[in-house]
XYZ file of C-alpha atoms in Angstrom:
187
model
C -25.543 -12.152 -8.699
C -25.215 -8.350 -8.834
C -26.818 -8.104 -5.397
C -24.328 -10.645 -4.007
C -21.364 -8.559 -5.217
C -22.916 -5.342 -3.887
C -23.334 -6.943 -0.449
C -19.827 -8.394 -0.557
C -18.342 -5.007 -1.454
C -20.164 -3.343 1.437
C -18.649 -5.873 3.844
C -15.200 -5.331 2.328
C -15.492 -1.560 2.839
C -16.510 -1.670 6.519
C -14.282 0.635 8.548
C -13.534 -1.830 11.368
C -12.537 -4.463 8.819
C -10.276 -2.017 6.960
C -8.552 -1.181 10.263
C -7.731 -4.847 10.833
C -6.489 -5.290 7.276
C -4.314 -2.163 7.554
C -2.759 -3.431 10.798
C -2.077 -6.789 9.168
C -0.466 -5.115 6.160
C 1.848 -3.050 8.378
C 2.792 -6.091 10.431
C 3.425 -8.288 7.425
C 5.180 -5.670 5.291
C 7.685 -4.845 8.015
C 8.404 -8.463 8.917
C 8.872 -10.051 5.488
C 12.163 -11.693 4.684
C 12.713 -10.033 1.311
C 11.669 -6.383 1.476
C 10.591 -5.892 -2.140
C 7.898 -3.538 -3.341
C 4.222 -4.171 -2.608
C 0.742 -3.365 -3.925
C -2.523 -3.101 -1.987
C -5.523 -3.761 -4.242
C -8.821 -2.405 -2.916
C -12.377 -2.811 -4.113
C -12.753 0.812 -5.279
C -10.988 4.189 -5.412
C -12.408 5.458 -2.125
C -11.295 2.324 -0.320
C -7.806 2.592 -1.839
C -7.462 6.096 -0.355
C -8.904 4.941 2.981
C -6.419 2.072 3.089
C -3.558 4.478 2.363
C -4.678 6.643 5.303
C -5.115 3.677 7.619
C -1.822 2.007 6.718
C -0.019 5.336 7.230
C -1.643 5.677 10.653
C -0.608 2.178 11.746
C 2.811 2.657 10.114
C 3.440 5.615 12.448
C 2.144 3.641 15.440
C 4.418 0.713 14.589
C 7.461 3.016 14.426
C 6.648 4.457 17.870
C 6.166 0.942 19.232
C 9.515 -0.169 17.805
C 11.307 2.864 19.280
C 9.905 2.034 22.716
C 10.806 -1.618 22.271
C 14.363 -0.733 21.187
C 14.967 1.164 24.425
C 13.848 -1.860 26.483
C 15.697 -4.724 24.804
C 19.015 -5.793 26.278
C 20.896 -7.614 23.539
C 22.851 -5.761 20.901
C 21.499 -8.154 18.255
C 17.864 -7.300 19.123
C 18.639 -3.566 19.191
C 20.262 -3.796 15.746
C 17.326 -5.745 14.334
C 14.833 -3.178 15.636
C 17.033 -0.276 14.476
C 17.114 -1.743 10.956
C 13.348 -2.193 10.976
C 12.849 1.443 12.036
C 15.238 2.657 9.318
C 13.387 0.601 6.717
C 10.085 2.100 7.832
C 11.430 5.672 7.808
C 12.673 5.310 4.236
C 9.549 3.804 2.674
C 7.314 5.982 0.528
C 3.689 5.127 -0.191
C 1.285 6.415 -2.838
C -2.229 6.003 -4.182
C -2.484 5.179 -7.886
C -6.003 5.466 -9.286
C -7.498 6.753 -12.513
C -8.762 10.329 -12.596
C -12.404 11.365 -12.797
C -13.576 14.850 -13.716
C -15.548 15.470 -10.525
C -13.400 13.408 -8.186
C -12.607 16.252 -5.767
C -16.256 16.637 -4.771
C -16.931 12.913 -4.741
C -13.976 12.195 -2.449
C -14.882 15.148 -0.228
C -18.373 13.653 0.258
C -16.656 10.488 1.505
C -14.531 12.530 3.934
C -11.387 11.975 1.871
C -8.902 14.306 0.217
C -7.741 13.187 -3.216
C -5.807 16.348 -4.111
C -2.487 15.393 -2.440
C -2.660 11.941 -4.040
C -3.502 13.350 -7.465
C -0.606 15.805 -7.176
C 1.751 12.902 -6.407
C 0.372 10.869 -9.332
C 0.995 13.782 -11.704
C 4.358 14.947 -10.342
C 7.671 14.616 -12.120
C 10.791 14.433 -9.942
C 14.124 16.192 -10.451
C 15.269 13.324 -12.706
C 12.244 13.647 -15.003
C 10.627 10.504 -13.591
C 6.950 10.089 -12.792
C 5.300 7.844 -10.202
C 5.413 4.843 -12.530
C 9.151 5.270 -13.111
C 9.710 5.640 -9.366
C 7.802 2.457 -8.569
C 9.583 0.485 -11.289
C 13.003 1.576 -9.973
C 14.052 -1.082 -7.416
C 16.234 1.485 -5.623
C 13.567 4.189 -5.318
C 11.921 4.421 -1.876
C 8.383 4.346 -3.362
C 7.666 0.810 -2.235
C 3.968 0.539 -1.431
C 1.130 1.579 -3.730
C -2.609 1.507 -3.142
C -4.805 0.897 -6.164
C -8.058 -0.630 -7.321
C -7.580 -1.317 -11.031
C -4.658 0.638 -12.472
C -1.401 -1.286 -12.749
C -3.121 -4.651 -12.251
C -2.835 -5.756 -15.853
C -0.142 -5.009 -18.398
C 2.126 -3.385 -15.822
C 5.387 -5.053 -14.918
C 7.609 -4.273 -11.934
C 9.956 -7.184 -11.258
C 10.767 -5.851 -7.748
C 7.135 -6.292 -6.600
C 7.242 -9.212 -4.210
C 4.005 -8.760 -2.286
C 0.419 -8.281 -3.415
C -2.345 -7.647 -0.914
C -5.601 -8.495 -2.700
C -8.611 -7.066 -0.921
C -11.209 -7.292 -3.632
C -12.998 -10.136 -5.385
C -11.218 -11.090 -8.585
C -11.502 -13.940 -11.045
C -10.419 -15.176 -14.437
C -7.914 -13.291 -16.545
C -7.711 -10.277 -14.214
C -6.862 -12.482 -11.238
C -4.231 -14.363 -13.227
C -2.622 -11.113 -14.404
C -2.627 -9.733 -10.849
C -0.981 -12.862 -9.470
C 1.605 -12.696 -12.250
C 2.773 -9.349 -10.817
C 4.480 -11.173 -7.930
C 4.893 -14.736 -9.193
C 8.508 -14.519 -10.323
C 12.082 -14.729 -9.141
C 13.828 -11.389 -8.740
C 17.579 -11.079 -8.056
Protein backbone atom coordinates (compact mmCIF):
# COMPACT_ATOMS: atom_id res chain seq x y z
CA UNK A 1 0.00 0.00 0.00
CA UNK A 2 2.82 2.43 0.84
CA UNK A 3 4.42 1.72 -2.53
CA UNK A 4 1.11 2.45 -4.30
CA UNK A 5 0.87 5.89 -2.65
CA UNK A 6 4.53 6.66 -3.41
CA UNK A 7 3.96 5.84 -7.09
CA UNK A 8 0.72 7.83 -7.16
CA UNK A 9 2.43 10.86 -5.62
CA UNK A 10 5.21 10.72 -8.20
CA UNK A 11 2.63 10.80 -10.99
CA UNK A 12 0.83 13.70 -9.31
CA UNK A 13 4.08 15.70 -9.13
CA UNK A 14 5.08 15.29 -12.79
CA UNK A 15 5.88 18.67 -14.30
CA UNK A 16 3.85 18.23 -17.50
CA UNK A 17 0.82 17.19 -15.46
CA UNK A 18 1.19 20.19 -13.12
CA UNK A 19 1.29 22.49 -16.17
CA UNK A 20 -2.04 21.12 -17.38
CA UNK A 21 -3.60 21.41 -13.93
CA UNK A 22 -2.35 25.00 -13.57
CA UNK A 23 -3.84 25.95 -16.95
CA UNK A 24 -7.14 24.36 -15.95
CA UNK A 25 -7.15 26.23 -12.64
CA UNK A 26 -6.57 29.58 -14.38
CA UNK A 27 -9.28 28.86 -16.93
CA UNK A 28 -11.80 27.72 -14.37
CA UNK A 29 -11.03 30.37 -11.74
CA UNK A 30 -11.48 33.22 -14.20
CA UNK A 31 -14.67 31.84 -15.73
CA UNK A 32 -16.67 30.86 -12.64
CA UNK A 33 -20.02 32.48 -12.07
CA UNK A 34 -19.47 33.44 -8.43
CA UNK A 35 -15.92 34.71 -7.95
CA UNK A 36 -15.38 33.65 -4.34
CA UNK A 37 -12.08 32.67 -2.79
CA UNK A 38 -10.32 29.43 -3.73
CA UNK A 39 -7.81 26.91 -2.38
CA UNK A 40 -5.42 24.68 -4.32
CA UNK A 41 -4.48 21.58 -2.31
CA UNK A 42 -1.29 19.86 -3.45
CA UNK A 43 0.32 16.60 -2.44
CA UNK A 44 3.28 18.23 -0.64
CA UNK A 45 4.92 21.58 0.16
CA UNK A 46 7.20 21.58 -2.88
CA UNK A 47 4.29 20.91 -5.20
CA UNK A 48 2.25 23.69 -3.56
CA UNK A 49 5.04 26.17 -4.37
CA UNK A 50 5.41 24.78 -7.90
CA UNK A 51 1.67 25.15 -8.46
CA UNK A 52 1.81 28.75 -7.23
CA UNK A 53 4.59 29.47 -9.75
CA UNK A 54 2.79 27.71 -12.59
CA UNK A 55 -0.60 29.30 -11.92
CA UNK A 56 1.07 32.73 -11.76
CA UNK A 57 2.75 32.06 -15.11
CA UNK A 58 -0.51 31.03 -16.80
CA UNK A 59 -2.35 33.86 -15.01
CA UNK A 60 -0.05 36.36 -16.75
CA UNK A 61 -0.47 34.57 -20.08
CA UNK A 62 -4.25 34.62 -19.73
CA UNK A 63 -4.23 38.38 -19.06
CA UNK A 64 -2.14 38.99 -22.20
CA UNK A 65 -4.48 36.76 -24.20
CA UNK A 66 -7.52 38.65 -22.91
CA UNK A 67 -5.96 42.03 -23.76
CA UNK A 68 -5.34 40.86 -27.32
CA UNK A 69 -8.84 39.43 -27.53
CA UNK A 70 -10.37 42.68 -26.21
CA UNK A 71 -8.78 44.67 -29.03
CA UNK A 72 -10.26 42.30 -31.64
CA UNK A 73 -13.86 41.93 -30.46
CA UNK A 74 -16.47 44.19 -32.02
CA UNK A 75 -19.39 44.31 -29.61
CA UNK A 76 -19.41 46.62 -26.63
CA UNK A 77 -20.88 43.81 -24.50
CA UNK A 78 -17.95 41.47 -25.30
CA UNK A 79 -15.41 44.25 -24.66
CA UNK A 80 -17.01 44.99 -21.27
CA UNK A 81 -17.03 41.31 -20.32
CA UNK A 82 -13.34 40.94 -21.19
CA UNK A 83 -12.47 44.23 -19.46
CA UNK A 84 -14.16 43.00 -16.27
CA UNK A 85 -12.30 39.70 -16.47
CA UNK A 86 -8.97 41.52 -16.86
CA UNK A 87 -9.76 43.80 -13.90
CA UNK A 88 -10.66 40.79 -11.77
CA UNK A 89 -7.38 39.12 -12.68
CA UNK A 90 -5.32 42.26 -11.97
CA UNK A 91 -6.82 42.59 -8.49
CA UNK A 92 -6.39 39.00 -7.31
CA UNK A 93 -3.62 38.17 -4.86
CA UNK A 94 -2.27 34.65 -4.41
CA UNK A 95 -0.18 33.11 -1.64
CA UNK A 96 1.38 29.86 -0.49
CA UNK A 97 0.38 28.70 3.00
CA UNK A 98 2.49 25.84 4.33
CA UNK A 99 3.96 24.95 7.70
CA UNK A 100 7.55 25.97 8.40
CA UNK A 101 10.49 23.60 8.69
CA UNK A 102 13.84 24.53 10.21
CA UNK A 103 15.92 23.71 7.13
CA UNK A 104 13.32 24.56 4.51
CA UNK A 105 15.45 27.15 2.68
CA UNK A 106 18.03 24.55 1.67
CA UNK A 107 15.46 21.87 0.94
CA UNK A 108 13.46 24.14 -1.36
CA UNK A 109 16.64 25.39 -3.03
CA UNK A 110 17.56 21.77 -3.87
CA UNK A 111 14.20 21.50 -5.63
CA UNK A 112 14.90 24.71 -7.59
CA UNK A 113 12.33 26.66 -5.58
CA UNK A 114 12.51 29.80 -3.46
CA UNK A 115 10.48 29.65 -0.26
CA UNK A 116 11.74 32.91 1.25
CA UNK A 117 9.25 35.27 -0.48
CA UNK A 118 6.39 32.94 0.45
CA UNK A 119 7.55 32.62 4.06
CA UNK A 120 7.84 36.41 4.30
CA UNK A 121 4.25 36.75 3.07
CA UNK A 122 3.04 34.09 5.54
CA UNK A 123 4.69 35.96 8.42
CA UNK A 124 3.82 39.52 7.38
CA UNK A 125 1.37 41.78 9.16
CA UNK A 126 -0.32 44.48 7.07
CA UNK A 127 -0.94 48.12 7.98
CA UNK A 128 -4.21 47.11 9.70
CA UNK A 129 -2.48 44.55 11.94
CA UNK A 130 -3.84 41.62 9.93
CA UNK A 131 -1.91 38.51 8.97
CA UNK A 132 -2.38 36.22 5.97
CA UNK A 133 -5.15 34.29 7.71
CA UNK A 134 -7.09 37.48 8.46
CA UNK A 135 -6.62 38.63 4.86
CA UNK A 136 -7.93 35.36 3.44
CA UNK A 137 -10.92 35.32 5.80
CA UNK A 138 -11.88 38.88 4.80
CA UNK A 139 -14.28 38.53 1.82
CA UNK A 140 -13.28 42.00 0.59
CA UNK A 141 -9.51 41.44 0.72
CA UNK A 142 -7.90 40.69 -2.67
CA UNK A 143 -6.07 37.59 -1.31
CA UNK A 144 -8.32 35.13 -3.09
CA UNK A 145 -6.26 32.08 -4.03
CA UNK A 146 -4.07 30.09 -1.65
CA UNK A 147 -1.85 27.10 -2.34
CA UNK A 148 -1.45 24.59 0.46
CA UNK A 149 -0.90 20.93 1.23
CA UNK A 150 -2.23 20.44 4.76
CA UNK A 151 -2.58 23.74 6.61
CA UNK A 152 -6.07 25.23 6.62
CA UNK A 153 -7.67 21.98 5.46
CA UNK A 154 -9.20 21.11 8.81
CA UNK A 155 -10.53 23.38 11.52
CA UNK A 156 -10.22 26.48 9.34
CA UNK A 157 -13.35 28.28 8.24
CA UNK A 158 -13.64 30.91 5.51
CA UNK A 159 -17.25 31.22 4.37
CA UNK A 160 -16.20 33.10 1.19
CA UNK A 161 -14.26 30.05 -0.12
CA UNK A 162 -16.33 28.77 -3.00
CA UNK A 163 -13.81 26.66 -4.89
CA UNK A 164 -11.47 23.89 -3.79
CA UNK A 165 -9.01 22.35 -6.21
CA UNK A 166 -8.01 19.00 -4.69
CA UNK A 167 -4.86 17.61 -6.26
CA UNK A 168 -3.88 15.03 -3.71
CA UNK A 169 -5.33 11.73 -2.55
CA UNK A 170 -7.56 12.21 0.46
CA UNK A 171 -10.00 10.02 2.35
CA UNK A 172 -12.07 9.75 5.48
CA UNK A 173 -12.32 12.58 7.97
CA UNK A 174 -9.72 14.78 6.24
CA UNK A 175 -11.59 14.59 2.93
CA UNK A 176 -14.90 15.38 4.61
CA UNK A 177 -13.41 18.39 6.41
CA UNK A 178 -11.83 19.64 3.17
CA UNK A 179 -15.11 19.35 1.28
CA UNK A 180 -16.87 21.18 4.11
CA UNK A 181 -14.70 24.23 3.35
CA UNK A 182 -16.77 24.93 0.22
CA UNK A 183 -20.02 23.06 0.82
CA UNK A 184 -22.13 25.96 2.07
CA UNK A 185 -24.24 28.88 0.96
CA UNK A 186 -22.55 32.26 1.23
CA UNK A 187 -24.41 35.56 0.71
